[in-house]
Amino acid sequence: MKLNILKLILSSSIFITAGTHAADSVDYPDGYRTWTHIKTMALHKGHPLENPFMGIHHVYGNEKGVKGSRSGQYDDGAVLVFDLLQYKTQDNASTEGDRILVGVMVKDSAKYASTGGWGFEGFKGNSHTQRLVNDGGQSCYACHASQKETEYVFTRWRD
Amino acid sequence: MKLNILKLILSSSIFITAGTHAADSVDYPDGYRTWTHIKTMALHKGHPLENPFMGIHHVYGNEKGVKGSRSGQYDDGAVLVFDLLQYKTQDNASTEGDRILVGVMVKDSAKYASTGGWGFEGFKGNSHTQRLVNDGGQSCYACHASQKETEYVFTRWRD
């Protein structure tokens, strides 16, 4: 009986630790590398967003994310992924390096009403669990607020 | 009767003109923009391949193309697309511009035996019909020959 209580306490504390973001957490976007590639951009030293976004980034979307990137209007369930890699230029060629972070935006108008209907998260490097956003996405949203006309999304579909 | 013969001659010559590549032509890769994005690279002024490949290129694959990019072994039917766009750097940000060309490799061991089992083609800009390869892919193959160990493909899957 005591053992069972101990197990319960242990499993509860593990749950609490792992579930810090549980109520409104944004899931790691499993399989996004085979989603549709929407566009690419590289930010270099000296760019206002060099910290933390210096490198080359590709934006991928699930089906609703791609649809939204074309129209500027996003249905709940839309997911956009900002995949940031190191970018090295040598011998007049620029190549992709290690992954720096995976940024995610998930549309849920009700759950994320305080941040424009989007949940924001970042995952460090190749980790699926090491989260980078610790303010409920408010700082992300502050920058994305400038894009109100396209529902707070910077990315537009590039043919 | 004379009119019919004239029609026949005209239609034959049109066929011959439009069908220069007919026997072993490589189809435009319809829908490749939603295929899987394999990797990206940018070539700058001064790179040995700047003419004609200066710009940013994304490589996309159909299912067999992606499988091959992971293993280095390609099944017939594999298609890889080299999507080359202009690339402009301003204010410490590099952005994609107009499409320069769409390069295509199609694996068919029998049909393209003389070029390593691959059919090569290029389509100018956004055209689906204006072809750029006029030597049956021999010049493409000459450069790709260095990659014999991965079946003449430079691209490797990037996680």
XYZ file of C-alpha atoms in Angstrom:
318
model
C 0.000 0.000 0.000
C 2.804 2.395 0.947
C 4.586 1.416 -2.254
C 1.494 2.256 -4.276
C 1.215 5.670 -2.628
C 4.899 6.291 -3.345
C 4.351 5.301 -6.964
C 1.399 7.674 -7.153
C 3.398 10.549 -5.686
C 6.300 9.868 -8.025
C 4.140 9.614 -11.111
C 2.271 12.777 -10.119
C 5.448 14.792 -9.696
C 6.771 13.488 -13.005
C 3.533 14.529 -14.611
C 3.751 18.000 -13.086
C 7.356 18.417 -14.229
C 6.772 17.231 -17.733
C 3.442 18.929 -17.956
C 4.369 22.520 -17.090
C 2.728 23.634 -20.321
C 0.100 20.900 -20.206
C -3.074 22.988 -20.152
C -2.347 24.950 -23.309
C 0.859 23.331 -24.518
C 1.744 23.251 -28.187
C 2.677 19.757 -29.380
C 5.919 19.033 -31.181
C 4.956 18.934 -34.873
C 5.702 15.283 -35.561
C 6.465 14.587 -39.206
C 6.619 18.231 -40.294
C 9.692 17.531 -42.478
C 7.392 15.884 -44.995
C 4.732 18.606 -44.809
C 4.568 21.169 -47.584
C 7.469 23.604 -47.825
C 5.997 27.105 -48.041
C 9.037 29.388 -48.283
C 12.615 29.992 -47.164
C 14.578 32.995 -45.908
C 17.987 33.582 -44.341
C 18.815 36.183 -41.687
C 22.413 37.311 -41.294
C 24.502 39.001 -38.616
C 23.232 42.517 -38.060
C 19.588 41.689 -38.767
C 17.260 42.987 -35.997
C 16.127 39.385 -35.350
C 19.601 37.830 -35.427
C 19.074 36.770 -31.838
C 17.644 34.147 -31.878
C 16.764 33.785 -35.584
C 20.093 34.090 -37.423
C 20.473 31.251 -39.933
C 18.354 29.833 -42.733
C 14.744 29.048 -41.993
C 12.225 27.026 -43.928
C 8.524 27.351 -43.206
C 6.386 24.223 -43.505
C 2.642 23.903 -43.115
C 0.113 21.167 -42.563
C -2.814 21.214 -45.003
C -4.708 23.957 -43.154
C -1.485 25.887 -42.641
C -0.729 25.889 -46.368
C -4.312 26.855 -47.199
C -4.039 29.776 -44.787
C -0.688 30.898 -46.179
C -2.375 31.260 -49.572
C -5.468 33.110 -48.349
C -4.261 34.891 -45.205
C -7.119 33.278 -43.265
C -6.441 30.316 -41.028
C -8.807 27.623 -39.791
C -8.405 26.162 -36.321
C -5.980 23.274 -36.595
C -3.610 25.116 -38.918
C 0.016 24.519 -37.994
C 3.053 26.383 -39.294
C 6.611 25.308 -38.543
C 9.634 27.617 -38.623
C 12.624 25.301 -39.043
C 15.845 27.201 -38.286
C 19.235 25.776 -39.307
C 22.769 27.068 -39.152
C 23.904 28.484 -42.454
C 27.517 28.447 -43.559
C 28.951 30.244 -46.576
C 32.246 28.994 -47.964
C 33.722 28.972 -51.471
C 30.734 30.957 -52.743
C 28.243 28.332 -51.626
C 25.868 28.490 -48.649
C 24.913 25.210 -47.055
C 22.630 24.118 -44.251
C 24.116 23.075 -40.923
C 22.809 21.899 -37.569
C 19.276 22.643 -36.470
C 19.033 25.606 -34.073
C 15.349 25.446 -33.188
C 11.937 24.419 -34.423
C 9.323 27.137 -33.958
C 5.642 26.214 -34.058
C 2.390 28.145 -34.403
C -0.886 26.291 -33.841
C -4.222 27.945 -34.529
C -6.907 27.490 -31.883
C -9.050 30.587 -31.598
C -10.500 29.695 -28.206
C -7.505 28.143 -26.453
C -5.077 30.863 -27.499
C -7.417 33.847 -27.548
C -4.932 36.019 -25.626
C -2.266 35.622 -28.336
C -4.305 36.227 -31.460
C -5.697 32.697 -31.614
C -2.248 31.158 -32.014
C -0.260 28.979 -29.657
C 3.481 29.608 -29.958
C 6.293 27.238 -28.990
C 9.914 26.590 -29.787
C 11.892 23.362 -29.448
C 15.637 23.558 -29.047
C 17.794 21.932 -31.734
C 16.533 18.458 -32.538
C 14.790 18.032 -29.187
C 11.093 17.188 -29.164
C 10.757 18.129 -25.490
C 13.105 21.000 -24.613
C 10.797 23.994 -24.848
C 11.962 27.555 -25.452
C 8.831 29.658 -24.886
C 8.186 30.439 -21.238
C 5.780 33.362 -21.302
C 2.766 31.694 -22.892
C 3.780 33.090 -26.265
C 3.270 36.758 -25.325
C 6.690 37.863 -26.633
C 6.143 35.959 -29.903
C 2.734 37.518 -30.254
C 4.079 41.021 -29.555
C 6.189 40.790 -32.723
C 3.575 38.960 -34.786
C 0.949 41.589 -33.873
C 2.226 43.718 -36.761
C 0.761 41.122 -39.167
C -2.848 41.464 -37.998
C -4.186 41.561 -41.580
C -2.923 38.032 -42.230
C -3.939 36.739 -38.809
C -0.548 37.468 -37.229
C 1.414 35.351 -39.712
C 4.453 36.774 -41.507
C 4.710 33.914 -44.007
C 2.880 34.076 -47.321
C 2.765 31.198 -49.770
C 5.497 31.441 -52.404
C 4.626 29.676 -55.667
C -7.593 15.770 -101.219
C -4.732 18.244 -101.677
C -5.942 20.078 -98.573
C -5.853 16.856 -96.562
C -2.306 16.134 -97.685
C -1.336 19.693 -96.736
C -2.969 19.195 -93.316
C -1.090 15.962 -92.895
C 2.225 17.574 -93.799
C 1.554 20.496 -91.477
C 0.494 18.342 -88.555
C 3.500 16.062 -89.076
C 5.913 18.950 -89.020
C 4.242 20.353 -85.899
C 4.560 16.961 -84.294
C 8.219 16.745 -85.198
C 8.879 20.226 -83.844
C 7.015 19.746 -80.582
C 8.162 16.184 -80.216
C 11.903 16.569 -80.455
C 12.177 15.007 -77.006
C 9.121 12.803 -77.423
C 10.709 9.359 -77.391
C 12.584 9.779 -74.140
C 11.259 13.129 -72.918
C 11.144 13.927 -69.233
C 7.749 15.185 -68.103
C 7.306 18.450 -66.228
C 7.007 17.400 -62.573
C 3.427 18.497 -61.947
C 2.708 19.247 -58.315
C 6.307 19.031 -57.113
C 5.863 22.096 -54.875
C 3.930 19.917 -52.452
C 6.371 17.003 -52.652
C 8.826 16.516 -49.815
C 11.541 19.146 -49.446
C 14.863 17.318 -49.184
C 17.433 20.103 -48.816
C 18.423 23.630 -49.811
C 21.634 25.304 -50.950
C 22.609 28.677 -52.398
C 25.346 29.299 -54.973
C 26.845 32.777 -55.243
C 28.803 34.761 -57.820
C 32.188 33.132 -58.326
C 30.984 29.578 -57.748
C 32.092 27.201 -60.544
C 28.425 26.450 -61.292
C 27.230 30.066 -61.155
C 26.222 29.737 -64.790
C 23.466 28.561 -64.849
C 22.915 27.662 -61.187
C 23.513 30.891 -59.257
C 20.665 31.492 -56.805
C 18.966 29.472 -54.094
C 17.833 25.971 -54.945
C 15.515 23.617 -53.143
C 15.489 19.928 -53.946
C 12.156 18.105 -53.782
C 11.476 14.422 -54.255
C 8.503 12.207 -54.952
C 8.188 9.218 -52.597
C 10.786 7.106 -54.419
C 13.045 10.133 -54.791
C 13.013 10.779 -51.047
C 13.585 7.095 -50.274
C 16.584 7.136 -52.612
C 18.002 10.329 -51.119
C 18.102 8.527 -47.765
C 19.675 5.308 -49.025
C 21.653 6.400 -52.083
C 19.803 3.757 -54.133
C 16.993 4.778 -56.432
C 14.102 2.733 -57.783
C 12.792 3.360 -61.285
C 10.152 6.046 -61.021
C 12.156 8.172 -58.593
C 11.963 11.873 -59.437
C 14.085 14.663 -58.017
C 13.403 18.331 -58.697
C 15.986 21.107 -58.481
C 13.988 24.318 -58.040
C 16.216 27.338 -58.664
C 15.105 30.816 -57.599
C 16.749 34.209 -57.634
C 18.173 35.113 -54.249
C 18.488 38.692 -53.059
C 20.335 39.870 -49.973
C 19.385 43.259 -48.529
C 19.427 44.634 -44.978
C 21.065 41.435 -43.747
C 18.230 39.234 -44.979
C 18.224 36.939 -48.022
C 14.911 36.355 -49.717
C 13.671 34.252 -52.604
C 12.871 35.928 -55.928
C 11.659 34.812 -59.329
C 12.078 31.237 -60.512
C 15.068 30.753 -62.842
C 14.546 27.141 -63.824
C 13.152 23.807 -62.700
C 15.603 20.947 -63.141
C 14.309 17.386 -63.178
C 15.894 13.956 -62.872
C 13.739 10.896 -63.567
C 15.035 7.385 -62.918
C 14.381 4.818 -65.640
C 17.264 2.375 -65.908
C 16.321 1.112 -69.363
C 15.124 4.268 -71.056
C 18.049 6.394 -69.890
C 20.779 3.757 -69.837
C 23.234 6.051 -71.632
C 23.032 8.691 -68.866
C 23.343 6.539 -65.778
C 19.698 5.511 -65.740
C 18.497 9.084 -65.304
C 16.598 11.347 -67.657
C 17.585 14.987 -67.239
C 15.561 18.038 -68.219
C 15.240 21.698 -67.321
C 12.236 23.983 -67.696
C 12.831 27.707 -68.003
C 11.354 29.957 -65.305
C 7.747 29.031 -64.615
C 7.243 27.417 -68.017
C 6.031 23.827 -68.162
C 7.027 23.481 -71.822
C 10.148 25.557 -72.556
C 12.900 22.932 -72.315
C 16.540 23.729 -71.593
C 18.329 20.425 -72.179
C 19.131 19.780 -75.839
C 21.803 17.086 -75.745
C 19.796 14.230 -74.282
C 21.203 15.002 -70.840
C 24.810 14.158 -71.708
C 26.214 17.404 -70.279
C 24.177 16.984 -67.085
C 25.375 13.432 -66.775
C 29.012 14.425 -67.344
C 28.915 16.477 -64.128
C 26.765 14.016 -62.169
C 29.134 11.169 -63.102
C 31.308 12.145 -60.123
C 28.518 10.892 -57.829
C 28.515 7.313 -59.061
C 28.372 5.900 -55.524
C 24.984 7.483 -54.940
C 23.682 6.683 -58.407
C 24.794 10.007 -59.881
C 22.822 12.119 -57.409
C 24.487 14.963 -55.494
C 21.601 15.445 -53.072
C 21.500 13.543 -49.814
C 18.545 13.664 -47.426
C 19.003 16.292 -44.711
C 17.052 15.507 -41.541
